[in-house]
XYZ file of C-alpha atoms in Angstrom:
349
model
C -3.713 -5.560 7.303
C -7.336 -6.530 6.865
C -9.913 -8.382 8.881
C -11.548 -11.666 8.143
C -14.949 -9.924 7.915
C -16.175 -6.078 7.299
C -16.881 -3.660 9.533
C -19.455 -1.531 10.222
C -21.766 -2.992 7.429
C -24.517 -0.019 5.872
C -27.616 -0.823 5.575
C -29.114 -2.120 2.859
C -30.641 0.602 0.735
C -34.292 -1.546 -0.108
C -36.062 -2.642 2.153
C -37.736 -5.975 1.603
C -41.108 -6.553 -0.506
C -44.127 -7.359 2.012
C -46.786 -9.003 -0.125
C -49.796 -6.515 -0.794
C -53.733 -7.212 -0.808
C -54.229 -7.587 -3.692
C -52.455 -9.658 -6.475
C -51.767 -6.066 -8.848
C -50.777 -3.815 -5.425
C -47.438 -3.263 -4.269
C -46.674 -2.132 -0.411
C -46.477 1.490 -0.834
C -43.972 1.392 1.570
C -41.650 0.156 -2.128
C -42.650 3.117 -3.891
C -41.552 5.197 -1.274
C -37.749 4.086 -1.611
C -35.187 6.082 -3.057
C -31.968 4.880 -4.453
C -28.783 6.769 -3.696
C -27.326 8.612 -7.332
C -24.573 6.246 -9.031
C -23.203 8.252 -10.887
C -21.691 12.180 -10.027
C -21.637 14.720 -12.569
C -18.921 14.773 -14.419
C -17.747 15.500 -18.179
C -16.821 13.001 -20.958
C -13.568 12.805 -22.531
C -12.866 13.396 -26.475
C -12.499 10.493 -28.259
C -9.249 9.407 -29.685
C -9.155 9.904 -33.354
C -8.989 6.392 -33.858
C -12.035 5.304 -31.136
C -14.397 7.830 -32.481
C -18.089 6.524 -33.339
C -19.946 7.701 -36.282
C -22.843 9.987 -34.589
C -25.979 8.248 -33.459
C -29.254 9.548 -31.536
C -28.410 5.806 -29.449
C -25.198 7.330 -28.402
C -24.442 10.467 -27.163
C -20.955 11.615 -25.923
C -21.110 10.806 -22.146
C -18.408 9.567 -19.390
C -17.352 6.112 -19.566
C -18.774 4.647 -16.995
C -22.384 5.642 -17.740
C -22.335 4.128 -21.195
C -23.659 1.044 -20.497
C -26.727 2.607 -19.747
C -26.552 5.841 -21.377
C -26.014 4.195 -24.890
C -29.265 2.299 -25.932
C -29.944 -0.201 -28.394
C -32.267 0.700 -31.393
C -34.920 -1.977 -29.775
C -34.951 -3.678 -26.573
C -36.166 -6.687 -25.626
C -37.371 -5.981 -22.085
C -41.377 -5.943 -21.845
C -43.191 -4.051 -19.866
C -45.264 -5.784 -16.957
C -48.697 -6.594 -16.983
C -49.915 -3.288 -15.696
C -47.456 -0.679 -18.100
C -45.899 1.391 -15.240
C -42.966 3.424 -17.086
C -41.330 4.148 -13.624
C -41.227 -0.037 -13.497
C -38.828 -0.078 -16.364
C -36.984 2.885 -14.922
C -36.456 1.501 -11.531
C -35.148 -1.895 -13.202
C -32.455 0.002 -14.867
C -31.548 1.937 -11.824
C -30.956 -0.696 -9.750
C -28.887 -2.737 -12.665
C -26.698 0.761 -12.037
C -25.373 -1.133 -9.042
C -24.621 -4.516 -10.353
C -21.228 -3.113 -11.034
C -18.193 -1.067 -9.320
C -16.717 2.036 -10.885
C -13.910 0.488 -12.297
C -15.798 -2.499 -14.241
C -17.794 0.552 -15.595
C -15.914 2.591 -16.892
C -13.589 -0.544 -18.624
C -17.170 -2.058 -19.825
C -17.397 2.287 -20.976
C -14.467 1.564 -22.917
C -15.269 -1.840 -24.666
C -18.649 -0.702 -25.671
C -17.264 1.706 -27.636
C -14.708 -0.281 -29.252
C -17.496 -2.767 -30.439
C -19.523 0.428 -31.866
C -16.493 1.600 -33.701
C -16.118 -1.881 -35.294
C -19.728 -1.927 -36.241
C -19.368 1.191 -37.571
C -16.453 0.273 -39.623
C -18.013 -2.970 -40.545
C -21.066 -0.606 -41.581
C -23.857 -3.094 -39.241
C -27.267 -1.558 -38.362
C -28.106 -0.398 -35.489
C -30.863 -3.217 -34.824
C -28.109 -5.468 -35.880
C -25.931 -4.733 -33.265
C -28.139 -5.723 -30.182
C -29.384 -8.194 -30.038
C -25.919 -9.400 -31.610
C -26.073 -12.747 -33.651
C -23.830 -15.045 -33.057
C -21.558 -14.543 -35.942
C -20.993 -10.739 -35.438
C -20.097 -11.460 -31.793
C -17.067 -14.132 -33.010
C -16.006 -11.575 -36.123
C -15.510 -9.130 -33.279
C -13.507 -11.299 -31.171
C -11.129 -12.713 -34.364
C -10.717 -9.073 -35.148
C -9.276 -7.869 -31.958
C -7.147 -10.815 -31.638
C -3.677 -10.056 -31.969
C -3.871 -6.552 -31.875
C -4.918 -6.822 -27.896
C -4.110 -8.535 -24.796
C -5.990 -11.475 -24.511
C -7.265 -10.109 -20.790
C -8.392 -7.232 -22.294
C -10.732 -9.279 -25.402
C -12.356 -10.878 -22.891
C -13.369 -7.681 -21.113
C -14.435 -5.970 -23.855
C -16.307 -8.753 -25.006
C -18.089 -8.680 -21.355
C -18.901 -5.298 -21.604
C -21.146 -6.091 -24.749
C -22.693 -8.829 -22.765
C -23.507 -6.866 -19.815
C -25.023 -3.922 -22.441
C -27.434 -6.650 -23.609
C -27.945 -7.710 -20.036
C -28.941 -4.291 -19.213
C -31.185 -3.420 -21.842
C -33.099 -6.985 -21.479
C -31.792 -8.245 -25.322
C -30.915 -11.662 -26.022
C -27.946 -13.458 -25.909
C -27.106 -16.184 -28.548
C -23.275 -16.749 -28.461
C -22.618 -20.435 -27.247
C -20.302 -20.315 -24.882
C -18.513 -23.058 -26.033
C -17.482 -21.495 -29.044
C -16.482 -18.051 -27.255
C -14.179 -19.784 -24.764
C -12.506 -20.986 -27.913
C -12.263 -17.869 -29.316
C -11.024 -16.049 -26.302
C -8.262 -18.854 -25.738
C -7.101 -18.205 -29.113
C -7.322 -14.276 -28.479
C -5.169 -14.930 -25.056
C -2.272 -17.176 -27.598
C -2.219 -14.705 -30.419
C -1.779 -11.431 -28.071
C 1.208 -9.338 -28.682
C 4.222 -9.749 -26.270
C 4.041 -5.867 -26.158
C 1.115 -6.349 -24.138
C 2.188 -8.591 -21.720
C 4.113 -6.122 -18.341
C 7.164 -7.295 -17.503
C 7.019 -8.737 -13.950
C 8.285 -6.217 -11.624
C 9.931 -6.338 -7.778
C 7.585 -6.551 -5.186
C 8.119 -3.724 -2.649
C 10.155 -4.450 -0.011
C 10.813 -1.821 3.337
C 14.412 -1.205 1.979
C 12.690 0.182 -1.637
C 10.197 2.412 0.426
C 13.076 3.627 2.740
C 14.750 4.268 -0.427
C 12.453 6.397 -2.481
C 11.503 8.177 1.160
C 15.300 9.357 1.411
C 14.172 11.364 -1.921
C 11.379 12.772 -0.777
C 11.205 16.419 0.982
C 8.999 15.775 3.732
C 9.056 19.804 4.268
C 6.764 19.844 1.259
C 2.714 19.126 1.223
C 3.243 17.002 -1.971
C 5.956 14.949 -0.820
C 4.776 14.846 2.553
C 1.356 13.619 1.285
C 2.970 11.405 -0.847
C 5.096 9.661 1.833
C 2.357 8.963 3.850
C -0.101 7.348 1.752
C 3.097 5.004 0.267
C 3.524 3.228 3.615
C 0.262 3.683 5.268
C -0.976 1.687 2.030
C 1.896 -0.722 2.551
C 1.706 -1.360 6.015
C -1.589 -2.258 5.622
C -2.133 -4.031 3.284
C -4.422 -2.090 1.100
C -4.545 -0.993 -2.533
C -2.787 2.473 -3.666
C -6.350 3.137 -5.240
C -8.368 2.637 -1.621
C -6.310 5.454 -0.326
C -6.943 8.243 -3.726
C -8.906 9.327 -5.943
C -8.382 9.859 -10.043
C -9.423 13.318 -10.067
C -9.369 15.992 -7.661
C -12.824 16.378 -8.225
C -14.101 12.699 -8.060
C -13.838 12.704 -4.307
C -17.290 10.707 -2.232
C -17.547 11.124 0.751
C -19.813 7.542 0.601
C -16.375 6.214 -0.945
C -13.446 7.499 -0.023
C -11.778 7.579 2.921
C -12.071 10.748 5.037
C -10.596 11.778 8.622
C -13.625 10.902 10.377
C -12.356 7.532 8.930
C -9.547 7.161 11.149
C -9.616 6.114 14.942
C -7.127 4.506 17.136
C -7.504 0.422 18.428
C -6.370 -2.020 20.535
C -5.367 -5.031 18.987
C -5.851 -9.077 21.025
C -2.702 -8.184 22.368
C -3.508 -5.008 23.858
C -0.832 -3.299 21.400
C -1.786 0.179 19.638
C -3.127 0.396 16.020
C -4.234 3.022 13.396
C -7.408 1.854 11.581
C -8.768 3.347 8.673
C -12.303 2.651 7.677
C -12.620 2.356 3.771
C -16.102 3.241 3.002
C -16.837 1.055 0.107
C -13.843 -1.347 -2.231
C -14.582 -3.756 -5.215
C -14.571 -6.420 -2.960
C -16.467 -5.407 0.178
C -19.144 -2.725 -0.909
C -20.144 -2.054 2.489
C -17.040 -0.967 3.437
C -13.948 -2.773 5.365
C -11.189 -1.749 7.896
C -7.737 -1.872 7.044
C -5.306 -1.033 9.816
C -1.270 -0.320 10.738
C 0.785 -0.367 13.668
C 3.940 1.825 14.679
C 7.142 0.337 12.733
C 11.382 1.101 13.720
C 12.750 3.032 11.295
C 12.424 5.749 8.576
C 8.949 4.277 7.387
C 6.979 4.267 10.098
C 3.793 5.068 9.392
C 2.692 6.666 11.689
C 4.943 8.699 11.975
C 4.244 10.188 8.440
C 0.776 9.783 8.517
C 1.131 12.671 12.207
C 3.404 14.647 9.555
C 1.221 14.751 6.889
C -1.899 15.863 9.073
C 0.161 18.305 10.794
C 1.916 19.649 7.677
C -1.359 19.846 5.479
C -4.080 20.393 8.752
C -5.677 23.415 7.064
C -5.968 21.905 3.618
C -7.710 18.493 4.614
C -9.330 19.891 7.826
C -12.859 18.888 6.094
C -11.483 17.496 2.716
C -10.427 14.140 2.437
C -7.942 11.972 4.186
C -4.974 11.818 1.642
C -7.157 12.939 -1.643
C -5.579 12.491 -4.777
C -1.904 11.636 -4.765
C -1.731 11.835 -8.443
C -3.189 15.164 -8.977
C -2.471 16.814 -5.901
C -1.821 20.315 -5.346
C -0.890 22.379 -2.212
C -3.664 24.124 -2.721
C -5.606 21.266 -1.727
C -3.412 19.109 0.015
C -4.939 15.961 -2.006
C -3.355 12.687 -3.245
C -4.299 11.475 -6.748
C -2.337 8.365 -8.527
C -0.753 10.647 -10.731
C 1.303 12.939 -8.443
C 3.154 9.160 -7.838
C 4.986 9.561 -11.072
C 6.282 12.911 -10.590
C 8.593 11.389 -7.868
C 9.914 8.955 -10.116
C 13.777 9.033 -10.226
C 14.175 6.784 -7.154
C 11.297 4.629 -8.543
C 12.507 4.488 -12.306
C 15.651 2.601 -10.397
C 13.705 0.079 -8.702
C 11.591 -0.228 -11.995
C 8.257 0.304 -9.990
């Protein structure tokens, strides 16, 4: 279950503007601030063979989630201020870094690229493509209808948006005429791309799948555990893991210093978990479970899991990485999900 309001709020990372002494100055007390690195270091993907750009100094091969500002238009926009400080400019795009969570990243990553390989294919010039006119933005759109979901158009079309919102370059599409387009994109999208509407889970399908599990194991044990503490309360699978085993934050993801035993307004016992930072509360939120009767009780999981896997996590992460975990690490990734699937295959989950 969650709150009504976060807790334990961070605090905020600038501090506020005082005005200077002069009309040019800025408190040097602005200068001094640094903002916390937004992205870790990681490695890019290949390309699929059909989502491969033709090679351009304006793009190199990076993650993602850094294209937005890693891929740069052949002219921006954006002038300088009165008084040409370079690190000005810089510190604008640093802080646009944060105007978005991981995940809108790194699917804004994905649609940037898509509208590069269609200018590529549609041989436009790289001053042609941002700022975009008008007419390139709609032949875009019409192109990728029917071919994708209409949810995922308008995303893609966002992420070119946001890449001229970044780089300070114009933008001329009426919205008007785009909502039309993207209702049209959202009528002609393929019923392949629409997921069939699935069972919700219910305690009967979690006692199920548990009665598959070997809860002798560090996998399955791992796995059990982060299944109904993310059920019981309330939380998303991806609050509780991590993609990677090594895309673990200790600023993000939830960690055993995280965890700390409550009393609730009726003086009854419950586990809370502070979650660091989510999509929707970025300075981080409690979520929290009680005991439960019966096979999956969380807590009683969560005490097996520690126990079990105590010298794997001892400084690690809470559950890391449920879909790439290993007993070497005694993580949870999303992916490790999957590998348990005959009991969910049944319940089509």
């Amino acid at each position: 279950m969650r709150p009504s309001s976060s807790l334990n709020p961070r605090p905020t990372v600038l501090p506020p503007l005082k005005p200077a002494s002069t009309g040019s100055q800025i408190s040097s007390r602005t200068s001094e601030s640094t903002l916390p690195r937004r992205f870790a270091v990681s490695r890019a993907r290949p390309y699929a063979p059909h989502l491969t750009p033709l090679s351009s100094p304006f793009r190199q091969h990076i993650p993602a989630k850094e294209r937005l500002f890693g891929w740069t238009p052949a002219s921006s926009s954006r002038v300088p201020l009165a008084g040409p400080i370079p690190a000005d400019m810089d510190r604008i795009r640093d802080v646009l870094t944060f105007a978005w969570a991981d995940g809108t990243l790194e699917t804004y990553g994905s649609g940037l690229l898509v509208y590069h390989v269609f200018c590529d294919n549609k041989r436009v010039t790289e001053r042609d493509r941002c700022p975009a006119p008008a007419l390139l933005i709609s032949a875009f759109v019409s192109t990728l209808s029917g071919s994708y979901a209409g949810s995922t158009v308008t995303g893609y079309v966002s992420a070119v948006r946001a890449w001229h919102i970044i780089h300070g370059a114009s933008w001329t599409m009426k919205k008007d005429e785009l909502d039309a387009l993207l209702r049209a994109a959202e009528r002609l999208q393929p019923p392949s791309s629409k997921t069939k509407k699935r069972l919700p889970y219910t305690v009967e399908i979690i006692e199920d799948l548990l009665s598959h599990l070997d809860l002798s194991t560090a996998l399955d044990c791992a796995v059990a555990a982060c299944l109904t503490t993310t059920f019981y309360s309330a939380a998303r699978l991806g609050e509780f893991t991590v993609r990677t085993l090594t895309s673990f934050n200790p600023t993000i993801h939830v960690k055993p210093s995280d965890v700390r035993k409550e009393r609730d307004r009726n003086n009854l016992e419950q586990t809370a978990f502070f979650l660091p930072s989510t999509k929707s509360a970025p300075q981080g939120e409690s979520v929290f479970w009680s005991r439960q009767i019966g096979p999956s009780n969380p807590e009683a999981l969560f005490t097996a899991h520690l126990a079990l896997n105590k010298s794997l996590i001892a400084t690690l992460e809470l559950i890391k990485s449920c879909c790439t975990m290993s007993c070497r690490y005694g993580k949870t990734t999303s992916s490790r999900f999957p590998e348990r699937n005959t009991p969910m295959d049944r319940h089509r989950l």
